[in-house]
Amino acid sequence: MMNKKQILIDYLDSNLFIPIMCSPHASDQLKYDFQHTRSLFNEFSAEGIINYVWNMLGNQEVKMILSNRLMDEGFYNYDQVIDTFKHEFTYDWLMS
């Protein structure tokens, strides 16, 4: 069975990081920012990833700013990806 950190990274990779980093429509700066965030996750625990997503990427103000930035570059599912993450990957899930 995969460890929880890898499950979190796989979800974010397939739904957020890889689609953005491989897109011909994303700016170099956006790709760099998401590559940097992705590389940080290698150093985080599963709990650290959940905390980061909930407190940074899921913070309402940050979420709105980032969502608008992503929409400007052709990505329209950021809110859904983050909402699904927050619904599926809870502290109860982490402790199960």
mmCIF file with all atom_site columns, N, CA and C in Angstrom, residues 23-95:
data_model
loop_
_atom_site.group_PDB
_atom_site.id
_atom_site.type_symbol
_atom_site.label_atom_id
_atom_site.label_alt_id
_atom_site.label_comp_id
_atom_site.label_asym_id
_atom_site.label_entity_id
_atom_site.label_seq_id
_atom_site.pdbx_PDB_ins_code
_atom_site.Cartn_x
_atom_site.Cartn_y
_atom_site.Cartn_z
_atom_site.occupancy
_atom_site.B_iso_or_equiv
_atom_site.pdbx_formal_charge
_atom_site.auth_seq_id
_atom_site.auth_comp_id
_atom_site.auth_asym_id
_atom_site.auth_atom_id
_atom_site.pdbx_PDB_model_num
ATOM 1   N N  . SER A 1 23 ? 1.793   22.161 -19.708 1.00 0.00 ? 23 SER A N  1
ATOM 2   C CA . SER A 1 23 ? 0.928   22.910 -20.616 1.00 0.00 ? 23 SER A CA 1
ATOM 3   C C  . SER A 1 23 ? 1.720   23.873 -21.493 1.00 0.00 ? 23 SER A C  1
ATOM 4   N N  . PRO A 1 24 ? 1.416   23.889 -22.769 1.00 0.00 ? 24 PRO A N  1
ATOM 5   C CA . PRO A 1 24 ? 2.051   24.885 -23.640 1.00 0.00 ? 24 PRO A CA 1
ATOM 6   C C  . PRO A 1 24 ? 1.473   26.281 -23.420 1.00 0.00 ? 24 PRO A C  1
ATOM 7   N N  . HIS A 1 25 ? 0.372   26.380 -22.690 1.00 0.00 ? 25 HIS A N  1
ATOM 8   C CA . HIS A 1 25 ? -0.295  27.659 -22.458 1.00 0.00 ? 25 HIS A CA 1
ATOM 9   C C  . HIS A 1 25 ? 0.160   28.355 -21.172 1.00 0.00 ? 25 HIS A C  1
ATOM 10  N N  . ALA A 1 26 ? 0.752   27.603 -20.252 1.00 0.00 ? 26 ALA A N  1
ATOM 11  C CA . ALA A 1 26 ? 1.189   28.177 -18.982 1.00 0.00 ? 26 ALA A CA 1
ATOM 12  C C  . ALA A 1 26 ? 2.471   28.972 -19.175 1.00 0.00 ? 26 ALA A C  1
ATOM 13  N N  . SER A 1 27 ? 2.553   30.096 -18.494 1.00 0.00 ? 27 SER A N  1
ATOM 14  C CA . SER A 1 27 ? 3.758   30.915 -18.571 1.00 0.00 ? 27 SER A CA 1
ATOM 15  C C  . SER A 1 27 ? 4.923   30.219 -17.875 1.00 0.00 ? 27 SER A C  1
ATOM 16  N N  . ASP A 1 28 ? 6.120   30.627 -18.237 1.00 0.00 ? 28 ASP A N  1
ATOM 17  C CA . ASP A 1 28 ? 7.307   30.081 -17.590 1.00 0.00 ? 28 ASP A CA 1
ATOM 18  C C  . ASP A 1 28 ? 7.292   30.369 -16.095 1.00 0.00 ? 28 ASP A C  1
ATOM 19  N N  . GLN A 1 29 ? 6.822   31.547 -15.712 1.00 0.00 ? 29 GLN A N  1
ATOM 20  C CA . GLN A 1 29 ? 6.769   31.902 -14.289 1.00 0.00 ? 29 GLN A CA 1
ATOM 21  C C  . GLN A 1 29 ? 5.803   30.991 -13.530 1.00 0.00 ? 29 GLN A C  1
ATOM 22  N N  . LEU A 1 30 ? 4.637   30.727 -14.116 1.00 0.00 ? 30 LEU A N  1
ATOM 23  C CA . LEU A 1 30 ? 3.670   29.840 -13.471 1.00 0.00 ? 30 LEU A CA 1
ATOM 24  C C  . LEU A 1 30 ? 4.251   28.444 -13.335 1.00 0.00 ? 30 LEU A C  1
ATOM 25  N N  . LYS A 1 31 ? 4.873   27.961 -14.383 1.00 0.00 ? 31 LYS A N  1
ATOM 26  C CA . LYS A 1 31 ? 5.498   26.637 -14.325 1.00 0.00 ? 31 LYS A CA 1
ATOM 27  C C  . LYS A 1 31 ? 6.571   26.588 -13.247 1.00 0.00 ? 31 LYS A C  1
ATOM 28  N N  . TYR A 1 32 ? 7.385   27.626 -13.185 1.00 0.00 ? 32 TYR A N  1
ATOM 29  C CA . TYR A 1 32 ? 8.436   27.697 -12.166 1.00 0.00 ? 32 TYR A CA 1
ATOM 30  C C  . TYR A 1 32 ? 7.827   27.681 -10.768 1.00 0.00 ? 32 TYR A C  1
ATOM 31  N N  . ASP A 1 33 ? 6.804   28.482 -10.547 1.00 0.00 ? 33 ASP A N  1
ATOM 32  C CA . ASP A 1 33 ? 6.175   28.555 -9.231  1.00 0.00 ? 33 ASP A CA 1
ATOM 33  C C  . ASP A 1 33 ? 5.614   27.203 -8.796  1.00 0.00 ? 33 ASP A C  1
ATOM 34  N N  . PHE A 1 34 ? 4.973   26.505 -9.720  1.00 0.00 ? 34 PHE A N  1
ATOM 35  C CA . PHE A 1 34 ? 4.395   25.211 -9.371  1.00 0.00 ? 34 PHE A CA 1
ATOM 36  C C  . PHE A 1 34 ? 5.466   24.134 -9.238  1.00 0.00 ? 34 PHE A C  1
ATOM 37  N N  . GLN A 1 35 ? 6.526   24.216 -10.014 1.00 0.00 ? 35 GLN A N  1
ATOM 38  C CA . GLN A 1 35 ? 7.644   23.280 -9.861  1.00 0.00 ? 35 GLN A CA 1
ATOM 39  C C  . GLN A 1 35 ? 8.300   23.482 -8.494  1.00 0.00 ? 35 GLN A C  1
ATOM 40  N N  . HIS A 1 36 ? 8.465   24.726 -8.097  1.00 0.00 ? 36 HIS A N  1
ATOM 41  C CA . HIS A 1 36 ? 9.057   25.035 -6.796  1.00 0.00 ? 36 HIS A CA 1
ATOM 42  C C  . HIS A 1 36 ? 8.181   24.492 -5.661  1.00 0.00 ? 36 HIS A C  1
ATOM 43  N N  . THR A 1 37 ? 6.878   24.738 -5.745  1.00 0.00 ? 37 THR A N  1
ATOM 44  C CA . THR A 1 37 ? 5.963   24.224 -4.721  1.00 0.00 ? 37 THR A CA 1
ATOM 45  C C  . THR A 1 37 ? 6.017   22.710 -4.688  1.00 0.00 ? 37 THR A C  1
ATOM 46  N N  . ARG A 1 38 ? 6.015   22.096 -5.854  1.00 0.00 ? 38 ARG A N  1
ATOM 47  C CA . ARG A 1 38 ? 6.065   20.627 -5.934  1.00 0.00 ? 38 ARG A CA 1
ATOM 48  C C  . ARG A 1 38 ? 7.347   20.098 -5.295  1.00 0.00 ? 38 ARG A C  1
ATOM 49  N N  . SER A 1 39 ? 8.472   20.766 -5.544  1.00 0.00 ? 39 SER A N  1
ATOM 50  C CA . SER A 1 39 ? 9.732   20.283 -4.971  1.00 0.00 ? 39 SER A CA 1
ATOM 51  C C  . SER A 1 39 ? 9.750   20.448 -3.449  1.00 0.00 ? 39 SER A C  1
ATOM 52  N N  . LEU A 1 40 ? 9.077   21.467 -2.936  1.00 0.00 ? 40 LEU A N  1
ATOM 53  C CA . LEU A 1 40 ? 8.979   21.629 -1.481  1.00 0.00 ? 40 LEU A CA 1
ATOM 54  C C  . LEU A 1 40 ? 8.286   20.433 -0.838  1.00 0.00 ? 40 LEU A C  1
ATOM 55  N N  . PHE A 1 41 ? 7.289   19.901 -1.522  1.00 0.00 ? 41 PHE A N  1
ATOM 56  C CA . PHE A 1 41 ? 6.522   18.793 -0.964  1.00 0.00 ? 41 PHE A CA 1
ATOM 57  C C  . PHE A 1 41 ? 7.375   17.555 -0.737  1.00 0.00 ? 41 PHE A C  1
ATOM 58  N N  . ASN A 1 42 ? 8.471   17.415 -1.460  1.00 0.00 ? 42 ASN A N  1
ATOM 59  C CA . ASN A 1 42 ? 9.366   16.282 -1.226  1.00 0.00 ? 42 ASN A CA 1
ATOM 60  C C  . ASN A 1 42 ? 9.954   16.314 0.179   1.00 0.00 ? 42 ASN A C  1
ATOM 61  N N  . GLU A 1 43 ? 10.061  17.509 0.753   1.00 0.00 ? 43 GLU A N  1
ATOM 62  C CA . GLU A 1 43 ? 10.639  17.654 2.077   1.00 0.00 ? 43 GLU A CA 1
ATOM 63  C C  . GLU A 1 43 ? 9.591   17.649 3.181   1.00 0.00 ? 43 GLU A C  1
ATOM 64  N N  . PHE A 1 44 ? 8.317   17.704 2.821   1.00 0.00 ? 44 PHE A N  1
ATOM 65  C CA . PHE A 1 44 ? 7.234   17.729 3.803   1.00 0.00 ? 44 PHE A CA 1
ATOM 66  C C  . PHE A 1 44 ? 6.788   16.319 4.141   1.00 0.00 ? 44 PHE A C  1
ATOM 67  N N  . SER A 1 45 ? 6.214   16.181 5.326   1.00 0.00 ? 45 SER A N  1
ATOM 68  C CA . SER A 1 45 ? 5.500   14.955 5.684   1.00 0.00 ? 45 SER A CA 1
ATOM 69  C C  . SER A 1 45 ? 4.110   15.037 5.069   1.00 0.00 ? 45 SER A C  1
ATOM 70  N N  . ALA A 1 46 ? 3.353   13.960 5.181   1.00 0.00 ? 46 ALA A N  1
ATOM 71  C CA . ALA A 1 46 ? 1.959   13.992 4.715   1.00 0.00 ? 46 ALA A CA 1
ATOM 72  C C  . ALA A 1 46 ? 1.186   15.075 5.461   1.00 0.00 ? 46 ALA A C  1
ATOM 73  N N  . GLU A 1 47 ? 1.404   15.190 6.759   1.00 0.00 ? 47 GLU A N  1
ATOM 74  C CA . GLU A 1 47 ? 0.732   16.225 7.534   1.00 0.00 ? 47 GLU A CA 1
ATOM 75  C C  . GLU A 1 47 ? 1.160   17.618 7.066   1.00 0.00 ? 47 GLU A C  1
ATOM 76  N N  . GLY A 1 48 ? 2.425   17.790 6.735   1.00 0.00 ? 48 GLY A N  1
ATOM 77  C CA . GLY A 1 48 ? 2.908   19.068 6.234   1.00 0.00 ? 48 GLY A CA 1
ATOM 78  C C  . GLY A 1 48 ? 2.260   19.453 4.915   1.00 0.00 ? 48 GLY A C  1
ATOM 79  N N  . ILE A 1 49 ? 2.066   18.475 4.031   1.00 0.00 ? 49 ILE A N  1
ATOM 80  C CA . ILE A 1 49 ? 1.401   18.737 2.750   1.00 0.00 ? 49 ILE A CA 1
ATOM 81  C C  . ILE A 1 49 ? -0.042  19.160 2.990   1.00 0.00 ? 49 ILE A C  1
ATOM 82  N N  . ILE A 1 50 ? -0.739  18.439 3.855   1.00 0.00 ? 50 ILE A N  1
ATOM 83  C CA . ILE A 1 50 ? -2.128  18.793 4.159   1.00 0.00 ? 50 ILE A CA 1
ATOM 84  C C  . ILE A 1 50 ? -2.193  20.194 4.752   1.00 0.00 ? 50 ILE A C  1
ATOM 85  N N  . ASN A 1 51 ? -1.317  20.493 5.684   1.00 0.00 ? 51 ASN A N  1
ATOM 86  C CA . ASN A 1 51 ? -1.301  21.834 6.284   1.00 0.00 ? 51 ASN A CA 1
ATOM 87  C C  . ASN A 1 51 ? -1.048  22.899 5.228   1.00 0.00 ? 51 ASN A C  1
ATOM 88  N N  . TYR A 1 52 ? -0.103  22.665 4.340   1.00 0.00 ? 52 TYR A N  1
ATOM 89  C CA . TYR A 1 52 ? 0.231   23.637 3.305   1.00 0.00 ? 52 TYR A CA 1
ATOM 90  C C  . TYR A 1 52 ? -0.961  23.889 2.389   1.00 0.00 ? 52 TYR A C  1
ATOM 91  N N  . VAL A 1 53 ? -1.573  22.825 1.918   1.00 0.00 ? 53 VAL A N  1
ATOM 92  C CA . VAL A 1 53 ? -2.704  22.979 1.002   1.00 0.00 ? 53 VAL A CA 1
ATOM 93  C C  . VAL A 1 53 ? -3.865  23.662 1.701   1.00 0.00 ? 53 VAL A C  1
ATOM 94  N N  . TRP A 1 54 ? -4.186  23.228 2.901   1.00 0.00 ? 54 TRP A N  1
ATOM 95  C CA . TRP A 1 54 ? -5.315  23.821 3.622   1.00 0.00 ? 54 TRP A CA 1
ATOM 96  C C  . TRP A 1 54 ? -5.052  25.281 3.965   1.00 0.00 ? 54 TRP A C  1
ATOM 97  N N  . ASN A 1 55 ? -3.841  25.606 4.402   1.00 0.00 ? 55 ASN A N  1
ATOM 98  C CA . ASN A 1 55 ? -3.559  26.952 4.907   1.00 0.00 ? 55 ASN A CA 1
ATOM 99  C C  . ASN A 1 55 ? -3.040  27.913 3.851   1.00 0.00 ? 55 ASN A C  1
ATOM 100 N N  . MET A 1 56 ? -2.405  27.421 2.818   1.00 0.00 ? 56 MET A N  1
ATOM 101 C CA . MET A 1 56 ? -1.863  28.306 1.787   1.00 0.00 ? 56 MET A CA 1
ATOM 102 C C  . MET A 1 56 ? -2.718  28.251 0.523   1.00 0.00 ? 56 MET A C  1
ATOM 103 N N  . LEU A 1 57 ? -2.727  27.105 -0.126  1.00 0.00 ? 57 LEU A N  1
ATOM 104 C CA . LEU A 1 57 ? -3.429  26.988 -1.402  1.00 0.00 ? 57 LEU A CA 1
ATOM 105 C C  . LEU A 1 57 ? -4.937  27.070 -1.230  1.00 0.00 ? 57 LEU A C  1
ATOM 106 N N  . GLY A 1 58 ? -5.432  26.684 -0.056  1.00 0.00 ? 58 GLY A N  1
ATOM 107 C CA . GLY A 1 58 ? -6.867  26.703 0.181   1.00 0.00 ? 58 GLY A CA 1
ATOM 108 C C  . GLY A 1 58 ? -7.367  27.923 0.935   1.00 0.00 ? 58 GLY A C  1
ATOM 109 N N  . ASN A 1 59 ? -6.466  28.778 1.389   1.00 0.00 ? 59 ASN A N  1
ATOM 110 C CA . ASN A 1 59 ? -6.850  30.030 2.047   1.00 0.00 ? 59 ASN A CA 1
ATOM 111 C C  . ASN A 1 59 ? -7.692  30.829 1.069   1.00 0.00 ? 59 ASN A C  1
ATOM 112 N N  . GLN A 1 60 ? -8.819  31.362 1.528   1.00 0.00 ? 60 GLN A N  1
ATOM 113 C CA . GLN A 1 60 ? -9.774  32.008 0.610   1.00 0.00 ? 60 GLN A CA 1
ATOM 114 C C  . GLN A 1 60 ? -9.145  33.124 -0.231  1.00 0.00 ? 60 GLN A C  1
ATOM 115 N N  . GLU A 1 61 ? -8.361  33.982 0.387   1.00 0.00 ? 61 GLU A N  1
ATOM 116 C CA . GLU A 1 61 ? -7.759  35.090 -0.364  1.00 0.00 ? 61 GLU A CA 1
ATOM 117 C C  . GLU A 1 61 ? -6.737  34.572 -1.374  1.00 0.00 ? 61 GLU A C  1
ATOM 118 N N  . VAL A 1 62 ? -5.865  33.680 -0.928  1.00 0.00 ? 62 VAL A N  1
ATOM 119 C CA . VAL A 1 62 ? -4.851  33.107 -1.818  1.00 0.00 ? 62 VAL A CA 1
ATOM 120 C C  . VAL A 1 62 ? -5.525  32.305 -2.916  1.00 0.00 ? 62 VAL A C  1
ATOM 121 N N  . LYS A 1 63 ? -6.555  31.548 -2.530  1.00 0.00 ? 63 LYS A N  1
ATOM 122 C CA . LYS A 1 63 ? -7.274  30.721 -3.495  1.00 0.00 ? 63 LYS A CA 1
ATOM 123 C C  . LYS A 1 63 ? -7.879  31.582 -4.596  1.00 0.00 ? 63 LYS A C  1
ATOM 124 N N  . MET A 1 64 ? -8.457  32.715 -4.234  1.00 0.00 ? 64 MET A N  1
ATOM 125 C CA . MET A 1 64 ? -9.058  33.601 -5.219  1.00 0.00 ? 64 MET A CA 1
ATOM 126 C C  . MET A 1 64 ? -7.987  34.186 -6.150  1.00 0.00 ? 64 MET A C  1
ATOM 127 N N  . ILE A 1 65 ? -6.893  34.645 -5.583  1.00 0.00 ? 65 ILE A N  1
ATOM 128 C CA . ILE A 1 65 ? -5.809  35.226 -6.388  1.00 0.00 ? 65 ILE A CA 1
ATOM 129 C C  . ILE A 1 65 ? -5.218  34.180 -7.318  1.00 0.00 ? 65 ILE A C  1
ATOM 130 N N  . LEU A 1 66 ? -4.907  33.011 -6.775  1.00 0.00 ? 66 LEU A N  1
ATOM 131 C CA . LEU A 1 66 ? -4.301  31.962 -7.589  1.00 0.00 ? 66 LEU A CA 1
ATOM 132 C C  . LEU A 1 66 ? -5.287  31.430 -8.624  1.00 0.00 ? 66 LEU A C  1
ATOM 133 N N  . SER A 1 67 ? -6.542  31.291 -8.237  1.00 0.00 ? 67 SER A N  1
ATOM 134 C CA . SER A 1 67 ? -7.560  30.831 -9.175  1.00 0.00 ? 67 SER A CA 1
ATOM 135 C C  . SER A 1 67 ? -7.682  31.786 -10.363 1.00 0.00 ? 67 SER A C  1
ATOM 136 N N  . ASN A 1 68 ? -7.691  33.085 -10.076 1.00 0.00 ? 68 ASN A N  1
ATOM 137 C CA . ASN A 1 68 ? -7.758  34.074 -11.163 1.00 0.00 ? 68 ASN A CA 1
ATOM 138 C C  . ASN A 1 68 ? -6.515  34.021 -12.037 1.00 0.00 ? 68 ASN A C  1
ATOM 139 N N  . ARG A 1 69 ? -5.354  33.862 -11.421 1.00 0.00 ? 69 ARG A N  1
ATOM 140 C CA . ARG A 1 69 ? -4.102  33.746 -12.191 1.00 0.00 ? 69 ARG A CA 1
ATOM 141 C C  . ARG A 1 69 ? -4.152  32.523 -13.104 1.00 0.00 ? 69 ARG A C  1
ATOM 142 N N  . LEU A 1 70 ? -4.615  31.411 -12.562 1.00 0.00 ? 70 LEU A N  1
ATOM 143 C CA . LEU A 1 70 ? -4.687  30.186 -13.357 1.00 0.00 ? 70 LEU A CA 1
ATOM 144 C C  . LEU A 1 70 ? -5.723  30.312 -14.474 1.00 0.00 ? 70 LEU A C  1
ATOM 145 N N  . MET A 1 71 ? -6.853  30.925 -14.189 1.00 0.00 ? 71 MET A N  1
ATOM 146 C CA . MET A 1 71 ? -7.864  31.118 -15.239 1.00 0.00 ? 71 MET A CA 1
ATOM 147 C C  . MET A 1 71 ? -7.312  31.983 -16.367 1.00 0.00 ? 71 MET A C  1
ATOM 148 N N  . ASP A 1 72 ? -6.524  32.992 -16.014 1.00 0.00 ? 72 ASP A N  1
ATOM 149 C CA . ASP A 1 72 ? -5.902  33.845 -17.027 1.00 0.00 ? 72 ASP A CA 1
ATOM 150 C C  . ASP A 1 72 ? -4.984  33.038 -17.949 1.00 0.00 ? 72 ASP A C  1
ATOM 151 N N  . GLU A 1 73 ? -4.475  31.910 -17.428 1.00 0.00 ? 73 GLU A N  1
ATOM 152 C CA . GLU A 1 73 ? -3.563  31.079 -18.215 1.00 0.00 ? 73 GLU A CA 1
ATOM 153 C C  . GLU A 1 73 ? -4.230  29.796 -18.708 1.00 0.00 ? 73 GLU A C  1
ATOM 154 N N  . GLY A 1 74 ? -5.560  29.744 -18.622 1.00 0.00 ? 74 GLY A N  1
ATOM 155 C CA . GLY A 1 74 ? -6.297  28.643 -19.226 1.00 0.00 ? 74 GLY A CA 1
ATOM 156 C C  . GLY A 1 74 ? -6.637  27.472 -18.334 1.00 0.00 ? 74 GLY A C  1
ATOM 157 N N  . PHE A 1 75 ? -6.440  27.593 -17.034 1.00 0.00 ? 75 PHE A N  1
ATOM 158 C CA . PHE A 1 75 ? -6.760  26.502 -16.117 1.00 0.00 ? 75 PHE A CA 1
ATOM 159 C C  . PHE A 1 75 ? -7.963  26.900 -15.272 1.00 0.00 ? 75 PHE A C  1
ATOM 160 N N  . TYR A 1 76 ? -9.034  26.131 -15.411 1.00 0.00 ? 76 TYR A N  1
ATOM 161 C CA . TYR A 1 76 ? -10.298 26.528 -14.802 1.00 0.00 ? 76 TYR A CA 1
ATOM 162 C C  . TYR A 1 76 ? -10.745 25.637 -13.653 1.00 0.00 ? 76 TYR A C  1
ATOM 163 N N  . ASN A 1 77 ? -9.984  24.617 -13.305 1.00 0.00 ? 77 ASN A N  1
ATOM 164 C CA . ASN A 1 77 ? -10.462 23.670 -12.297 1.00 0.00 ? 77 ASN A CA 1
ATOM 165 C C  . ASN A 1 77 ? -9.738  23.768 -10.962 1.00 0.00 ? 77 ASN A C  1
ATOM 166 N N  . TYR A 1 78 ? -8.986  24.836 -10.729 1.00 0.00 ? 78 TYR A N  1
ATOM 167 C CA . TYR A 1 78 ? -8.222  24.956 -9.487  1.00 0.00 ? 78 TYR A CA 1
ATOM 168 C C  . TYR A 1 78 ? -9.121  24.860 -8.253  1.00 0.00 ? 78 TYR A C  1
ATOM 169 N N  . ASP A 1 79 ? -10.209 25.614 -8.243  1.00 0.00 ? 79 ASP A N  1
ATOM 170 C CA . ASP A 1 79 ? -11.111 25.581 -7.081  1.00 0.00 ? 79 ASP A CA 1
ATOM 171 C C  . ASP A 1 79 ? -11.612 24.168 -6.816  1.00 0.00 ? 79 ASP A C  1
ATOM 172 N N  . GLN A 1 80 ? -11.983 23.470 -7.871  1.00 0.00 ? 80 GLN A N  1
ATOM 173 C CA . GLN A 1 80 ? -12.485 22.106 -7.726  1.00 0.00 ? 80 GLN A CA 1
ATOM 174 C C  . GLN A 1 80 ? -11.393 21.173 -7.190  1.00 0.00 ? 80 GLN A C  1
ATOM 175 N N  . VAL A 1 81 ? -10.186 21.306 -7.709  1.00 0.00 ? 81 VAL A N  1
ATOM 176 C CA . VAL A 1 81 ? -9.073  20.453 -7.266  1.00 0.00 ? 81 VAL A CA 1
ATOM 177 C C  . VAL A 1 81 ? -8.811  20.668 -5.777  1.00 0.00 ? 81 VAL A C  1
ATOM 178 N N  . ILE A 1 82 ? -8.747  21.921 -5.357  1.00 0.00 ? 82 ILE A N  1
ATOM 179 C CA . ILE A 1 82 ? -8.467  22.225 -3.953  1.00 0.00 ? 82 ILE A CA 1
ATOM 180 C C  . ILE A 1 82 ? -9.635  21.812 -3.064  1.00 0.00 ? 82 ILE A C  1
ATOM 181 N N  . ASP A 1 83 ? -10.860 22.065 -3.504  1.00 0.00 ? 83 ASP A N  1
ATOM 182 C CA . ASP A 1 83 ? -12.026 21.660 -2.707  1.00 0.00 ? 83 ASP A CA 1
ATOM 183 C C  . ASP A 1 83 ? -12.091 20.148 -2.554  1.00 0.00 ? 83 ASP A C  1
ATOM 184 N N  . THR A 1 84 ? -11.823 19.416 -3.624  1.00 0.00 ? 84 THR A N  1
ATOM 185 C CA . THR A 1 84 ? -11.803 17.954 -3.550  1.00 0.00 ? 84 THR A CA 1
ATOM 186 C C  . THR A 1 84 ? -10.706 17.485 -2.607  1.00 0.00 ? 84 THR A C  1
ATOM 187 N N  . PHE A 1 85 ? -9.530  18.094 -2.725  1.00 0.00 ? 85 PHE A N  1
ATOM 188 C CA . PHE A 1 85 ? -8.422  17.751 -1.829  1.00 0.00 ? 85 PHE A CA 1
ATOM 189 C C  . PHE A 1 85 ? -8.846  17.938 -0.375  1.00 0.00 ? 85 PHE A C  1
ATOM 190 N N  . LYS A 1 86 ? -9.415  19.090 -0.064  1.00 0.00 ? 86 LYS A N  1
ATOM 191 C CA . LYS A 1 86 ? -9.794  19.391 1.313   1.00 0.00 ? 86 LYS A CA 1
ATOM 192 C C  . LYS A 1 86 ? -10.903 18.463 1.815   1.00 0.00 ? 86 LYS A C  1
ATOM 193 N N  . HIS A 1 87 ? -11.751 17.997 0.914   1.00 0.00 ? 87 HIS A N  1
ATOM 194 C CA . HIS A 1 87 ? -12.834 17.087 1.294   1.00 0.00 ? 87 HIS A CA 1
ATOM 195 C C  . HIS A 1 87 ? -12.306 15.661 1.507   1.00 0.00 ? 87 HIS A C  1
ATOM 196 N N  . GLU A 1 88 ? -11.429 15.212 0.632   1.00 0.00 ? 88 GLU A N  1
ATOM 197 C CA . GLU A 1 88 ? -10.951 13.828 0.686   1.00 0.00 ? 88 GLU A CA 1
ATOM 198 C C  . GLU A 1 88 ? -9.802  13.616 1.663   1.00 0.00 ? 88 GLU A C  1
ATOM 199 N N  . PHE A 1 89 ? -8.916  14.591 1.757   1.00 0.00 ? 89 PHE A N  1
ATOM 200 C CA . PHE A 1 89 ? -7.696  14.421 2.545   1.00 0.00 ? 89 PHE A CA 1
ATOM 201 C C  . PHE A 1 89 ? -7.770  15.248 3.816   1.00 0.00 ? 89 PHE A C  1
ATOM 202 N N  . THR A 1 90 ? -8.496  14.710 4.766   1.00 0.00 ? 90 THR A N  1
ATOM 203 C CA . THR A 1 90 ? -8.730  15.368 6.040   1.00 0.00 ? 90 THR A CA 1
ATOM 204 C C  . THR A 1 90 ? -7.761  14.801 7.084   1.00 0.00 ? 90 THR A C  1
ATOM 205 N N  . TYR A 1 91 ? -7.777  15.392 8.266   1.00 0.00 ? 91 TYR A N  1
ATOM 206 C CA . TYR A 1 91 ? -6.959  14.841 9.344   1.00 0.00 ? 91 TYR A CA 1
ATOM 207 C C  . TYR A 1 91 ? -7.461  13.470 9.770   1.00 0.00 ? 91 TYR A C  1
ATOM 208 N N  . ASP A 1 92 ? -8.782  13.221 9.652   1.00 0.00 ? 92 ASP A N  1
ATOM 209 C CA . ASP A 1 92 ? -9.296  11.878 9.936   1.00 0.00 ? 92 ASP A CA 1
ATOM 210 C C  . ASP A 1 92 ? -8.706  10.875 8.955   1.00 0.00 ? 92 ASP A C  1
ATOM 211 N N  . TRP A 1 93 ? -8.634  11.242 7.678   1.00 0.00 ? 93 TRP A N  1
ATOM 212 C CA . TRP A 1 93 ? -8.015  10.367 6.670   1.00 0.00 ? 93 TRP A CA 1
ATOM 213 C C  . TRP A 1 93 ? -6.550  10.136 7.027   1.00 0.00 ? 93 TRP A C  1
ATOM 214 N N  . LEU A 1 94 ? -5.866  11.197 7.393   1.00 0.00 ? 94 LEU A N  1
ATOM 215 C CA . LEU A 1 94 ? -4.444  11.091 7.710   1.00 0.00 ? 94 LEU A CA 1
ATOM 216 C C  . LEU A 1 94 ? -4.201  10.136 8.876   1.00 0.00 ? 94 LEU A C  1
ATOM 217 N N  . MET A 1 95 ? -5.084  10.158 9.857   1.00 0.00 ? 95 MET A N  1
ATOM 218 C CA . MET A 1 95 ? -4.899  9.323  11.049  1.00 0.00 ? 95 MET A CA 1
ATOM 219 C C  . MET A 1 95 ? -5.454  7.916  10.879  1.00 0.00 ? 95 MET A C  1
#
